[in-house]
Amino acid sequence: MGFTVLPHRARYSVRRERGQVMPKQVRGPSMHDVAARAGVSHQTVSRVLNHHPSLRPETRDRVLAAITELGYRRNLAARALVTGRTQTIGMVGPDTADIGPLSTLHAIEKAAREAGMSTLMTSAEPARAQVLETVEFLLGRGVDALAVAAQQSEITMAIDQLNLDVPVVHLLAGDQDVTLAASVDQQAGVRMALGHLRDLGHERIQHISGPLTFGEARSRRATFEAFIASEGLELLPILEGDWTADSGYAAGRDVAAEATAVLCGNDQMAFGLIHALHDRGVSVPREVSVVGFDDTAEARHSLPPLTTVSQDFAAVGRAAVGLIVARLAGSDDAAPLIQPELLVRESTAPARG
Amino acid sequence: MGFTVLPHRARYSVRRERGQVMPKQVRGPSMHDVAARAGVSHQTVSRVLNHHPSLRPETRDRVLAAITELGYRRNLAARALVTGRTQTIGMVGPDTADIGPLSTLHAIEKAAREAGMSTLMTSAEPARAQVLETVEFLLGRGVDALAVAAQQSEITMAIDQLNLDVPVVHLLAGDQDVTLAASVDQQAGVRMALGHLRDLGHERIQHISGPLTFGEARSRRATFEAFIASEGLELLPILEGDWTADSGYAAGRDVAAEATAVLCGNDQMAFGLIHALHDRGVSVPREVSVVGFDDTAEARHSLPPLTTVSQDFAAVGRAAVGLIVARLAGSDDAAPLIQPELLVRESTAPARG
DNA sequence: TTCCGGACTGGGACCGGTCCCAGGCTAGCA
DNA sequence: TGCTAGCCTGGGACCGGTCCCAGTCCGGAA
């Protein structure tokens, strides 16, 4: 065999375009470079990276040394090309910057990274076309799974009906019948809150729900109605907000005069409600008790500090990633229902009279 | 030439592992499939996708038809492998689920998608090792650029000193001297707030700053001191919080008795402060005026509704993506300073006496 | 008629990994 | 001693795009 002169692999190159000089992408060392340095084949390097059992420790060490010396970094594009897996979870978040969904996404991201995966974040408005476009975008990026944290039925159902090839996990989908979900036990949360109010002697309790386009809002509302009925209490008209403090404020005008307690669908609406009651000269909690949902950062320091149902969003995120990883490995894992917690503060007090 | 029997390309295959049957990745149609269907070469398909000018419209249409018929989707891994670009921005967010940074990240995501890029979200605690690990993770995923929305100096500086091959944009870095930044004009914000208080007749104004490990907190503090000096007012001791409402509550104990107004580094601390003042029997705004920063969703409905400086986080996110896209295209774009806005509500009133 | 340039198209190398297959070596057993 | 099994390693095809190069066809100029 004779010598073969291989062309030098350029690390830097320039491309002329309209007279300009443009820096092209810098490429790091490849598996072949590592192999050459360690005096082994590229295949052996691959085996080291994938923890193959049959490897002489000495060889392994030599390869690892070469890797650190060269600052070698595995090219995920090449890997994805052949395996067909990108190790990426696509997240569909809401269009708004609400703390609930966002912190769930945040939790997914952390859990995913621990599992060696990364997360692609997107957001979608609750319109079918928008949702499909978003999903198409994620599939185009080759995600291995979808995590949906946008809970409007329109979004949840649109995605679930697509029958995608990749696993899809819905977060906090409430009463919606989806294939795979990670959720908080909404019924338990509502019962704890109402039990607390009943124990304080309240008998005329009103509910300001979130928008009924949300499965969670429907779950809480249904549980509320069931509780009132089972306790034989009077059912006051249920008001519907849109999660914002503004809507809570607006609902404050319609709160029944005889109500002595109000259960709000989230903390924001509770803040708005308290503001409205204050403007009407109604004292919280002396005249009316108020309970929220979520335990936002402000709840502890609102006036008065808010009694609320705390939901462990981080646990929901971890559960979702657990489901995804299990699915990708081919096994089925049951989705746990995460238990909420009631935090009693100063916005609730014994019923007057 | 004779016939050649090509092996049928399996779309589905199974792999046996410990007796289990495991579904392998389903692969969609490739460029070659489209080419075959349209009766052209793969190269022509590529040209259609990349909007090459020299293409007969008829050919183009035939290819496009084949694409929709087959439901072809371009494989980004293959594309990234050869171009060396992944069309992905890596985001380094804070470890906490604070609304400010999170909504900035949210804005980046939207802007990136409009620019045809996607975003990889991560979070890092402000420890050098953690930051490096996070950056390493992102580089390992082959991101084309970095957007840093975690504003502690420790994080900002650690990243900026790495001298990475990819462009790095810092968001809301405050007074920090970084190469590329998208920020809100903090000086203007502070001056507007203080100007408002001065116009109301306040002469003894105190400041509760964010932690001085944050460039923004330092920026605001420095501007505060400069303003007090230039107006010839008395400089009261500056208190330092950690952005949380808890720390605002704690700072409430140390607010000087002679202070008639307090400028808080963010809304959360303002809420905590108002809570503390209320517990001390001090009325806001009758005895003490309070101004916040950020205009969180709750600020409108806190008791009293909070006067605050609003920052357009979405604009910051868009600006950051603009900078990144420009850099990747080889041109330099100047970073605009986004202007804040003062929202006067009911937590400020004329000075007493 | 011949030559030439531009519009349009195709062939094949290449990016950097993983997978399948096969080969060398050593140890264990008949 | 000969054969086989298992450990360890290497060679090459392949994933699905992009890029470089070259070829065909056509109209207009020489």
mmCIF file of N, CA and C (backbone and C1' of nucleotides) in Angstrom, chain D residues 4-26:
data_model
loop_
_atom_site.group_PDB
_atom_site.id
_atom_site.type_symbol
_atom_site.label_atom_id
_atom_site.label_comp_id
_atom_site.label_asym_id
_atom_site.label_seq_id
_atom_site.Cartn_x
_atom_site.Cartn_y
_atom_site.Cartn_z
ATOM 1 P P DT D 4 -14.744 -26.537 16.750
ATOM 2 O "O5'" DT D 4 -15.293 -25.733 17.997
ATOM 3 C "C5'" DT D 4 -15.589 -26.426 19.213
ATOM 4 C "C4'" DT D 4 -15.685 -25.415 20.330
ATOM 5 C "C3'" DT D 4 -16.500 -24.161 20.013
ATOM 6 O "O3'" DT D 4 -17.430 -23.946 21.046
ATOM 7 C "C1'" DT D 4 -14.408 -23.563 20.909
ATOM 8 P P DA D 5 -18.709 -23.034 20.808
ATOM 9 O "O5'" DA D 5 -18.633 -22.057 22.064
ATOM 10 C "C5'" DA D 5 -18.231 -22.563 23.329
ATOM 11 C "C4'" DA D 5 -17.739 -21.409 24.186
ATOM 12 C "C3'" DA D 5 -18.516 -20.106 23.992
ATOM 13 O "O3'" DA D 5 -18.793 -19.546 25.273
ATOM 14 C "C1'" DA D 5 -16.220 -19.719 23.605
ATOM 15 P P DG D 6 -19.772 -18.271 25.469
ATOM 16 O "O5'" DG D 6 -18.742 -17.131 25.875
ATOM 17 C "C5'" DG D 6 -17.823 -17.369 26.929
ATOM 18 C "C4'" DG D 6 -16.787 -16.259 26.936
ATOM 19 C "C3'" DG D 6 -17.389 -14.854 26.765
ATOM 20 O "O3'" DG D 6 -16.744 -13.988 27.682
ATOM 21 C "C1'" DG D 6 -15.732 -15.199 25.148
ATOM 22 P P DC D 7 -17.388 -12.540 28.065
ATOM 23 O "O5'" DC D 7 -16.133 -11.589 27.858
ATOM 24 C "C5'" DC D 7 -14.928 -11.857 28.576
ATOM 25 C "C4'" DC D 7 -13.771 -11.290 27.797
ATOM 26 C "C3'" DC D 7 -13.845 -9.771 27.567
ATOM 27 O "O3'" DC D 7 -12.695 -9.172 28.147
ATOM 28 C "C1'" DC D 7 -13.280 -10.923 25.563
ATOM 29 P P DC D 8 -12.715 -7.565 28.375
ATOM 30 O "O5'" DC D 8 -12.262 -7.042 26.946
ATOM 31 C "C5'" DC D 8 -10.873 -7.098 26.624
ATOM 32 C "C4'" DC D 8 -10.690 -6.834 25.158
ATOM 33 C "C3'" DC D 8 -11.016 -5.413 24.691
ATOM 34 O "O3'" DC D 8 -9.782 -4.731 24.511
ATOM 35 C "C1'" DC D 8 -11.652 -7.102 23.107
ATOM 36 P P DT D 9 -9.841 -3.176 24.081
ATOM 37 O "O5'" DT D 9 -9.996 -3.273 22.497
ATOM 38 C "C5'" DT D 9 -8.881 -3.691 21.704
ATOM 39 C "C4'" DT D 9 -9.293 -3.856 20.274
ATOM 40 C "C3'" DT D 9 -9.707 -2.570 19.563
ATOM 41 O "O3'" DT D 9 -8.609 -2.117 18.780
ATOM 42 C "C1'" DT D 9 -11.047 -4.477 18.937
ATOM 43 P P DG D 10 -8.693 -0.695 18.031
ATOM 44 O "O5'" DG D 10 -9.201 -1.127 16.589
ATOM 45 C "C5'" DG D 10 -8.448 -2.090 15.860
ATOM 46 C "C4'" DG D 10 -9.172 -2.470 14.583
ATOM 47 C "C3'" DG D 10 -9.573 -1.285 13.699
ATOM 48 O "O3'" DG D 10 -9.100 -1.542 12.375
ATOM 49 C "C1'" DG D 10 -11.451 -2.711 14.077
ATOM 50 P P DG D 11 -9.180 -0.421 11.259
ATOM 51 O "O5'" DG D 11 -10.363 -0.965 10.334
ATOM 52 C "C5'" DG D 11 -10.318 -2.310 9.874
ATOM 53 C "C4'" DG D 11 -11.458 -2.581 8.910
ATOM 54 C "C3'" DG D 11 -11.798 -1.426 7.969
ATOM 55 O "O3'" DG D 11 -12.113 -1.961 6.683
ATOM 56 C "C1'" DG D 11 -13.695 -1.945 9.285
ATOM 57 P P DG D 12 -12.211 -0.974 5.426
ATOM 58 O "O5'" DG D 12 -13.782 -0.768 5.285
ATOM 59 C "C5'" DG D 12 -14.595 -1.912 5.021
ATOM 60 C "C4'" DG D 12 -16.047 -1.588 5.274
ATOM 61 C "C3'" DG D 12 -16.561 -0.350 4.511
ATOM 62 O "O3'" DG D 12 -17.725 -0.722 3.823
ATOM 63 C "C1'" DG D 12 -17.208 -0.263 6.761
ATOM 64 P P DA D 13 -18.306 0.223 2.659
ATOM 65 O "O5'" DA D 13 -19.882 0.157 2.942
ATOM 66 C "C5'" DA D 13 -20.476 -1.103 3.244
ATOM 67 C "C4'" DA D 13 -21.758 -0.899 4.031
ATOM 68 C "C3'" DA D 13 -22.708 0.145 3.430
ATOM 69 O "O3'" DA D 13 -24.036 -0.338 3.504
ATOM 70 C "C1'" DA D 13 -22.157 0.761 5.651
ATOM 71 P P DC D 14 -25.198 0.458 2.749
ATOM 72 O "O5'" DC D 14 -25.765 1.447 3.853
ATOM 73 C "C5'" DC D 14 -26.306 0.928 5.062
ATOM 74 C "C4'" DC D 14 -26.571 2.065 6.016
ATOM 75 C "C3'" DC D 14 -27.287 3.271 5.391
ATOM 76 O "O3'" DC D 14 -28.573 3.384 5.983
ATOM 77 C "C1'" DC D 14 -25.516 3.927 6.846
ATOM 78 P P DC D 15 -29.735 4.167 5.198
ATOM 79 O "O5'" DC D 15 -30.095 5.334 6.208
ATOM 80 C "C5'" DC D 15 -30.502 5.051 7.537
ATOM 81 C "C4'" DC D 15 -30.323 6.287 8.365
ATOM 82 C "C3'" DC D 15 -30.773 7.565 7.658
ATOM 83 O "O3'" DC D 15 -32.101 7.885 8.069
ATOM 84 C "C1'" DC D 15 -28.635 7.846 8.750
ATOM 85 P P DG D 16 -33.185 8.196 6.900
ATOM 86 O "O5'" DG D 16 -32.903 9.715 6.539
ATOM 87 C "C5'" DG D 16 -32.990 10.686 7.545
ATOM 88 C "C4'" DG D 16 -32.376 11.974 7.053
ATOM 89 C "C3'" DG D 16 -32.893 12.456 5.695
ATOM 90 O "O3'" DG D 16 -33.055 13.859 5.756
ATOM 91 C "C1'" DG D 16 -30.583 12.348 5.641
ATOM 92 P P DG D 17 -34.155 14.575 4.840
ATOM 93 O "O5'" DG D 17 -33.774 16.121 5.000
ATOM 94 C "C5'" DG D 17 -32.988 16.784 4.048
ATOM 95 C "C4'" DG D 17 -31.637 17.147 4.632
ATOM 96 C "C3'" DG D 17 -30.819 18.110 3.788
ATOM 97 O "O3'" DG D 17 -31.076 19.439 4.214
ATOM 98 C "C1'" DG D 17 -29.494 16.254 4.541
ATOM 99 P P DT D 18 -30.913 20.628 3.142
ATOM 100 O "O5'" DT D 18 -29.330 20.776 3.008
ATOM 101 C "C5'" DT D 18 -28.578 21.272 4.110
ATOM 102 C "C4'" DT D 18 -27.113 21.364 3.731
ATOM 103 C "C3'" DT D 18 -26.816 22.311 2.566
ATOM 104 O "O3'" DT D 18 -25.691 23.102 2.908
ATOM 105 C "C1'" DT D 18 -25.956 20.167 2.075
ATOM 106 P P DC D 19 -25.361 24.433 2.064
ATOM 107 O "O5'" DC D 19 -24.066 23.952 1.248
ATOM 108 C "C5'" DC D 19 -22.935 23.467 1.967
ATOM 109 C "C4'" DC D 19 -21.967 22.810 0.996
ATOM 110 C "C3'" DC D 19 -21.696 23.650 -0.262
ATOM 111 O "O3'" DC D 19 -20.314 23.941 -0.355
ATOM 112 C "C1'" DC D 19 -22.232 21.380 -0.820
ATOM 113 P P DC D 20 -19.798 24.984 -1.433
ATOM 114 O "O5'" DC D 20 -19.145 24.006 -2.511
ATOM 115 C "C5'" DC D 20 -18.130 23.098 -2.092
ATOM 116 C "C4'" DC D 20 -17.775 22.155 -3.225
ATOM 117 C "C3'" DC D 20 -17.462 22.859 -4.554
ATOM 118 O "O3'" DC D 20 -16.269 22.318 -5.080
ATOM 119 C "C1'" DC D 20 -19.160 21.224 -4.869
ATOM 120 P P DC D 21 -15.607 23.011 -6.375
ATOM 121 O "O5'" DC D 21 -16.088 22.047 -7.533
ATOM 122 C "C5'" DC D 21 -15.855 20.642 -7.410
ATOM 123 C "C4'" DC D 21 -16.610 19.906 -8.488
ATOM 124 C "C3'" DC D 21 -16.452 20.516 -9.889
ATOM 125 O "O3'" DC D 21 -15.841 19.569 -10.747
ATOM 126 C "C1'" DC D 21 -18.737 20.006 -9.404
ATOM 127 P P DA D 22 -15.407 20.020 -12.213
ATOM 128 O "O5'" DA D 22 -16.555 19.345 -13.083
ATOM 129 C "C5'" DA D 22 -16.981 18.037 -12.737
ATOM 130 C "C4'" DA D 22 -18.288 17.733 -13.420
ATOM 131 C "C3'" DA D 22 -18.336 18.174 -14.894
ATOM 132 O "O3'" DA D 22 -18.876 17.119 -15.661
ATOM 133 C "C1'" DA D 22 -20.221 18.966 -13.750
ATOM 134 P P DG D 23 -18.519 17.013 -17.224
ATOM 135 O "O5'" DG D 23 -19.919 16.656 -17.892
ATOM 136 C "C5'" DG D 23 -20.776 15.701 -17.278
ATOM 137 C "C4'" DG D 23 -22.202 16.105 -17.506
ATOM 138 C "C3'" DG D 23 -22.473 16.547 -18.949
ATOM 139 O "O3'" DG D 23 -23.314 15.601 -19.591
ATOM 140 C "C1'" DG D 23 -23.478 18.035 -17.348
ATOM 141 P P DT D 24 -23.578 15.797 -21.181
ATOM 142 O "O5'" DT D 24 -25.028 16.460 -21.224
ATOM 143 C "C5'" DT D 24 -26.112 15.817 -20.555
ATOM 144 C "C4'" DT D 24 -27.334 16.707 -20.637
ATOM 145 C "C3'" DT D 24 -27.685 17.148 -22.063
ATOM 146 O "O3'" DT D 24 -29.055 16.896 -22.305
ATOM 147 C "C1'" DT D 24 -27.536 19.034 -20.624
ATOM 148 P P DC D 25 -29.620 16.962 -23.818
ATOM 149 O "O5'" DC D 25 -30.327 18.382 -23.874
ATOM 150 C "C5'" DC D 25 -31.315 18.704 -22.895
ATOM 151 C "C4'" DC D 25 -31.593 20.189 -22.936
ATOM 152 C "C3'" DC D 25 -31.805 20.755 -24.354
ATOM 153 O "O3'" DC D 25 -33.093 21.346 -24.435
ATOM 154 C "C1'" DC D 25 -30.322 22.123 -23.096
ATOM 155 P P DC D 26 -33.736 21.635 -25.893
ATOM 156 O "O5'" DC D 26 -33.634 23.218 -26.016
ATOM 157 C "C5'" DC D 26 -34.256 24.038 -25.030
ATOM 158 C "C4'" DC D 26 -33.584 25.393 -25.017
ATOM 159 C "C3'" DC D 26 -33.531 26.099 -26.369
ATOM 160 O "O3'" DC D 26 -34.609 27.031 -26.455
ATOM 161 C "C1'" DC D 26 -31.498 26.373 -25.106
#
